[in-house]
mmCIF file of C-alpha atoms in Angstrom:
data_model
loop_
_atom_site.group_PDB
_atom_site.id
_atom_site.type_symbol
_atom_site.label_atom_id
_atom_site.label_comp_id
_atom_site.label_asym_id
_atom_site.label_seq_id
_atom_site.Cartn_x
_atom_site.Cartn_y
_atom_site.Cartn_z
ATOM 1 C CA LEU A 1 21.191 -3.861 9.969
ATOM 2 C CA GLN A 2 20.015 -5.301 6.466
ATOM 3 C CA ALA A 3 21.265 -1.822 5.119
ATOM 4 C CA GLN A 4 24.487 -1.716 6.871
ATOM 5 C CA GLU A 5 25.068 -5.248 5.404
ATOM 6 C CA CYS A 6 24.389 -4.255 1.868
ATOM 7 C CA VAL A 7 26.701 -1.022 1.902
ATOM 8 C CA GLY A 8 29.753 -3.127 3.244
ATOM 9 C CA GLY A 9 28.951 -5.289 6.810
ATOM 10 C CA ILE A 10 27.873 -4.411 10.033
ATOM 11 C CA LEU A 11 28.939 -1.389 11.558
ATOM 12 C CA ASP A 12 31.530 -1.802 14.511
ATOM 13 C CA PRO A 13 30.525 1.519 16.635
ATOM 14 C CA ASN A 14 33.985 1.555 18.295
ATOM 15 C CA LEU A 15 36.099 0.756 15.324
ATOM 16 C CA SER A 16 34.141 2.964 12.837
ATOM 17 C CA VAL A 17 34.398 0.124 10.046
ATOM 18 C CA PHE A 18 31.974 -2.332 8.461
ATOM 19 C CA LEU A 19 32.940 -5.856 9.489
ATOM 20 C CA PRO A 20 31.789 -9.218 8.107
ATOM 21 C CA ARG A 21 28.913 -10.820 9.548
ATOM 22 C CA ASP A 22 30.643 -13.780 11.148
ATOM 23 C CA THR A 23 33.109 -11.370 12.813
ATOM 24 C CA ALA A 24 30.439 -9.211 14.189
ATOM 25 C CA VAL A 25 28.945 -12.065 15.878
ATOM 26 C CA LYS A 26 32.132 -13.115 17.330
ATOM 27 C CA ARG A 27 32.550 -9.614 18.591
ATOM 28 C CA SER A 28 29.023 -9.889 19.982
ATOM 29 C CA LEU A 29 27.793 -6.869 17.688
ATOM 30 C CA LEU A 30 25.054 -9.273 16.653
ATOM 31 C CA ASP A 31 23.552 -12.614 18.062
ATOM 32 C CA GLN A 32 23.002 -15.607 16.150
ATOM 33 C CA ASP A 33 18.982 -15.051 15.970
ATOM 34 C CA LEU A 34 19.875 -11.769 14.170
ATOM 35 C CA SER A 35 22.305 -13.474 11.992
ATOM 36 C CA ARG A 36 19.790 -16.109 10.999
ATOM 37 C CA ALA A 37 17.050 -13.268 10.295
ATOM 38 C CA LEU A 38 19.640 -11.530 8.070
ATOM 39 C CA ASN A 39 20.041 -14.525 6.144
ATOM 40 C CA GLN A 40 16.338 -14.787 5.333
ATOM 41 C CA ASN A 41 16.851 -11.191 3.613
ATOM 42 C CA PRO A 42 13.404 -9.855 4.767
ATOM 43 C CA GLU A 43 11.298 -7.705 2.826
ATOM 44 C CA CYS A 44 10.735 -4.799 4.953
ATOM 45 C CA PHE A 45 11.439 -1.848 2.791
ATOM 46 C CA LEU A 46 8.761 -0.071 0.473
ATOM 47 C CA ASP A 47 9.780 0.144 -3.122
ATOM 48 C CA PRO A 48 8.648 3.852 -3.886
ATOM 49 C CA ASP A 49 8.131 3.042 -7.380
ATOM 50 C CA THR A 50 6.033 -0.079 -7.119
ATOM 51 C CA GLU A 51 4.652 0.593 -3.710
ATOM 52 C CA ARG A 52 5.431 -3.256 -3.128
ATOM 53 C CA VAL A 53 7.526 -4.557 -0.059
ATOM 54 C CA THR A 54 11.115 -5.573 -0.791
ATOM 55 C CA SER A 55 14.345 -5.938 0.617
ATOM 56 C CA TYR A 56 16.825 -3.453 1.014
ATOM 57 C CA GLU A 57 19.231 -5.375 -1.264
ATOM 58 C CA THR A 58 16.653 -5.364 -4.186
ATOM 59 C CA LEU A 59 16.682 -1.619 -3.994
ATOM 60 C CA LYS A 60 20.050 -1.394 -3.817
ATOM 61 C CA LYS A 61 20.332 -3.247 -7.137
ATOM 62 C CA LYS A 62 17.923 -0.915 -8.609
ATOM 63 C CA CYS A 63 20.262 2.281 -7.974
ATOM 64 C CA LYS A 64 22.172 4.129 -10.574
ATOM 65 C CA THR A 65 25.604 5.091 -9.453
ATOM 66 C CA GLU A 66 25.963 9.210 -10.172
ATOM 67 C CA PRO A 67 29.116 9.861 -11.748
ATOM 68 C CA HIS A 68 30.192 12.806 -10.115
ATOM 69 C CA THR A 69 29.749 11.678 -6.520
ATOM 70 C CA GLY A 70 29.789 8.105 -6.625
ATOM 71 C CA LEU A 71 26.303 8.164 -4.596
ATOM 72 C CA ALA A 72 23.571 5.497 -5.480
ATOM 73 C CA LEU A 73 20.367 6.861 -6.503
ATOM 74 C CA LEU A 74 17.140 4.989 -6.490
ATOM 75 C CA PRO A 75 15.462 5.883 -10.160
ATOM 76 C CA ILE A 76 11.687 6.490 -9.422
ATOM 77 C CA ALA A 77 9.250 6.792 -12.459
ATOM 78 C CA ASP A 78 7.766 9.918 -13.229
ATOM 79 C CA ARG A 79 4.470 10.220 -11.368
ATOM 80 C CA LYS A 80 1.545 11.796 -13.505
ATOM 81 C CA ASP A 81 -1.087 13.845 -11.951
ATOM 82 C CA PRO A 82 -4.191 11.856 -12.720
ATOM 83 C CA SER A 83 -6.341 14.496 -13.314
ATOM 84 C CA ASN A 84 -3.967 15.315 -16.344
ATOM 85 C CA ILE A 85 -4.238 12.085 -17.759
ATOM 86 C CA MET A 86 -7.074 12.148 -20.362
ATOM 87 C CA PHE A 87 -8.736 9.855 -22.305
ATOM 88 C CA GLU A 88 -10.801 10.556 -25.418
ATOM 89 C CA GLY A 89 -14.464 9.262 -24.786
ATOM 90 C CA ILE A 90 -17.431 9.228 -26.979
ATOM 91 C CA ARG A 91 -17.926 12.941 -27.289
ATOM 92 C CA LYS A 92 -15.351 14.558 -24.975
ATOM 93 C CA THR A 93 -11.970 13.764 -22.996
ATOM 94 C CA VAL A 94 -12.479 12.278 -19.381
ATOM 95 C CA SER A 95 -9.548 11.988 -16.881
ATOM 96 C CA ALA A 96 -8.064 8.826 -15.232
ATOM 97 C CA GLN A 97 -9.269 10.159 -12.037
ATOM 98 C CA GLN A 98 -12.776 10.334 -13.350
ATOM 99 C CA LEU A 99 -12.446 6.606 -14.711
ATOM 100 C CA LEU A 100 -11.391 5.371 -11.350
ATOM 101 C CA GLU A 101 -14.075 7.151 -9.513
ATOM 102 C CA CYS A 102 -16.846 5.747 -11.805
ATOM 103 C CA GLY A 103 -15.145 2.296 -11.601
ATOM 104 C CA VAL A 104 -14.162 1.773 -15.257
ATOM 105 C CA LEU A 105 -10.448 1.590 -13.886
ATOM 106 C CA ASP A 106 -9.584 -0.389 -11.089
ATOM 107 C CA LYS A 107 -7.021 0.541 -8.397
ATOM 108 C CA SER A 108 -4.138 -1.544 -9.613
ATOM 109 C CA THR A 109 -4.634 -0.444 -13.378
ATOM 110 C CA PHE A 110 -5.032 3.412 -12.285
ATOM 111 C CA SER A 111 -1.720 3.124 -10.043
ATOM 112 C CA ARG A 112 0.346 1.325 -12.936
ATOM 113 C CA LEU A 113 -1.122 4.313 -14.934
ATOM 114 C CA VAL A 114 0.275 6.893 -12.745
ATOM 115 C CA ASN A 115 3.311 5.144 -11.965
ATOM 116 C CA GLY A 116 4.277 4.979 -15.716
ATOM 117 C CA GLN A 117 4.266 1.121 -15.552
ATOM 118 C CA LYS A 118 1.005 1.098 -18.154
ATOM 119 C CA THR A 119 0.924 3.644 -21.098
ATOM 120 C CA LEU A 120 -2.490 5.583 -21.676
ATOM 121 C CA LEU A 121 -2.593 3.577 -24.933
ATOM 122 C CA ASP A 122 -2.501 0.268 -23.318
ATOM 123 C CA VAL A 123 -5.313 1.497 -20.654
ATOM 124 C CA ALA A 124 -7.129 3.032 -23.742
ATOM 125 C CA VAL A 125 -7.044 -0.422 -25.696
ATOM 126 C CA ASP A 126 -8.206 -2.539 -22.529
ATOM 127 C CA GLN A 127 -10.925 -0.002 -21.797
ATOM 128 C CA LYS A 128 -12.178 0.749 -25.536
ATOM 129 C CA VAL A 129 -15.507 -0.934 -24.898
ATOM 130 C CA TYR A 130 -16.137 1.819 -21.911
ATOM 131 C CA LEU A 131 -14.369 4.710 -23.561
ATOM 132 C CA LYS A 132 -16.097 4.185 -27.479
ATOM 133 C CA GLY A 133 -18.421 1.443 -26.937
ATOM 134 C CA THR A 134 -18.627 -1.255 -29.463
ATOM 135 C CA GLY A 135 -20.683 0.288 -32.131
ATOM 136 C CA PRO A 136 -24.238 -0.037 -32.694
ATOM 137 C CA ILE A 137 -25.761 -2.104 -35.734
ATOM 138 C CA ALA A 138 -24.397 0.613 -38.336
ATOM 139 C CA GLY A 139 -26.441 -0.778 -41.463
ATOM 140 C CA ILE A 140 -27.405 -3.698 -43.540
ATOM 141 C CA VAL A 141 -25.517 -5.732 -46.292
ATOM 142 C CA LEU A 142 -28.016 -7.124 -48.941
ATOM 143 C CA GLY A 143 -26.117 -9.495 -51.564
ATOM 144 C CA LYS A 144 -24.954 -7.918 -54.631
ATOM 145 C CA GLN A 145 -26.572 -4.674 -53.661
ATOM 146 C CA GLY A 146 -23.663 -4.298 -50.977
ATOM 147 C CA LYS A 147 -24.157 -2.317 -47.630
ATOM 148 C CA MET A 148 -26.579 0.573 -47.119
ATOM 149 C CA SER A 149 -27.817 2.645 -44.281
ATOM 150 C CA LEU A 150 -31.051 2.033 -42.244
ATOM 151 C CA SER A 151 -32.615 4.866 -43.482
ATOM 152 C CA GLU A 152 -32.052 3.864 -47.069
ATOM 153 C CA ALA A 153 -33.224 0.290 -46.263
ATOM 154 C CA LYS A 154 -36.517 1.820 -45.016
ATOM 155 C CA LYS A 155 -36.909 3.932 -47.907
ATOM 156 C CA GLN A 156 -36.289 1.027 -50.336
ATOM 157 C CA LYS A 157 -38.796 -1.061 -48.033
ATOM 158 C CA ILE A 158 -35.989 -3.750 -47.469
ATOM 159 C CA ILE A 159 -36.855 -3.666 -43.996
ATOM 160 C CA SER A 160 -39.945 -2.703 -42.166
ATOM 161 C CA GLU A 161 -40.440 1.083 -41.089
ATOM 162 C CA SER A 162 -40.890 -0.121 -37.459
ATOM 163 C CA SER A 163 -37.636 -1.951 -37.492
ATOM 164 C CA ALA A 164 -35.818 0.647 -39.108
ATOM 165 C CA ASP A 165 -36.986 3.078 -36.670
ATOM 166 C CA LEU A 166 -36.109 0.910 -33.695
ATOM 167 C CA LEU A 167 -32.381 0.278 -34.886
ATOM 168 C CA LEU A 168 -31.974 4.240 -35.886
ATOM 169 C CA GLU A 169 -33.250 4.832 -32.172
ATOM 170 C CA ALA A 170 -30.949 2.398 -30.903
ATOM 171 C CA GLN A 171 -28.003 4.319 -32.901
ATOM 172 C CA ALA A 172 -28.950 7.551 -31.684
ATOM 173 C CA ALA A 173 -28.825 6.199 -28.118
ATOM 174 C CA THR A 174 -25.439 5.330 -28.676
ATOM 175 C CA GLY A 175 -24.317 8.820 -29.333
ATOM 176 C CA TYR A 176 -24.660 9.029 -33.192
ATOM 177 C CA ILE A 177 -26.144 7.894 -36.489
ATOM 178 C CA ILE A 178 -24.093 6.112 -38.799
ATOM 179 C CA ASP A 179 -24.049 5.945 -42.636
ATOM 180 C CA PRO A 180 -22.041 3.243 -43.566
#
């Protein structure tokens, strides 16, 4: 009935025309309770784009009119195959599906990405810590001498061998050795 009303009124099956709601009530096509329920504009349709419950009227407002036929067409965002949405990881690319499965992406973010409501770049920025890390200690800064690598600081005995070795080991554990 909500759909009927949105397209012109309540359909009279005998006359084959749409009638205003008050006329439909007078002709006993609707009772008062049903009329009141329609006033509340119940949300009982699923928006295929957002997968949220909504009213028919809201869906109808989103429609685009096809110029050749005059038909109302509901636009739907292109859904992407999650196994083809790829992110750059530390050493290789990883799919959105894999990130969901390992818990890096939550279901809401994943769904919004697949439905085109969130971009790959937005998600990559939000998840940068998991995709690229924050970066290890890269080296040291020493007054006027400026920055230098941990190896160079070790050679020049600016830091102890054991400290340098531990910091270099930590760098290696993050995936690479850095020369600042």
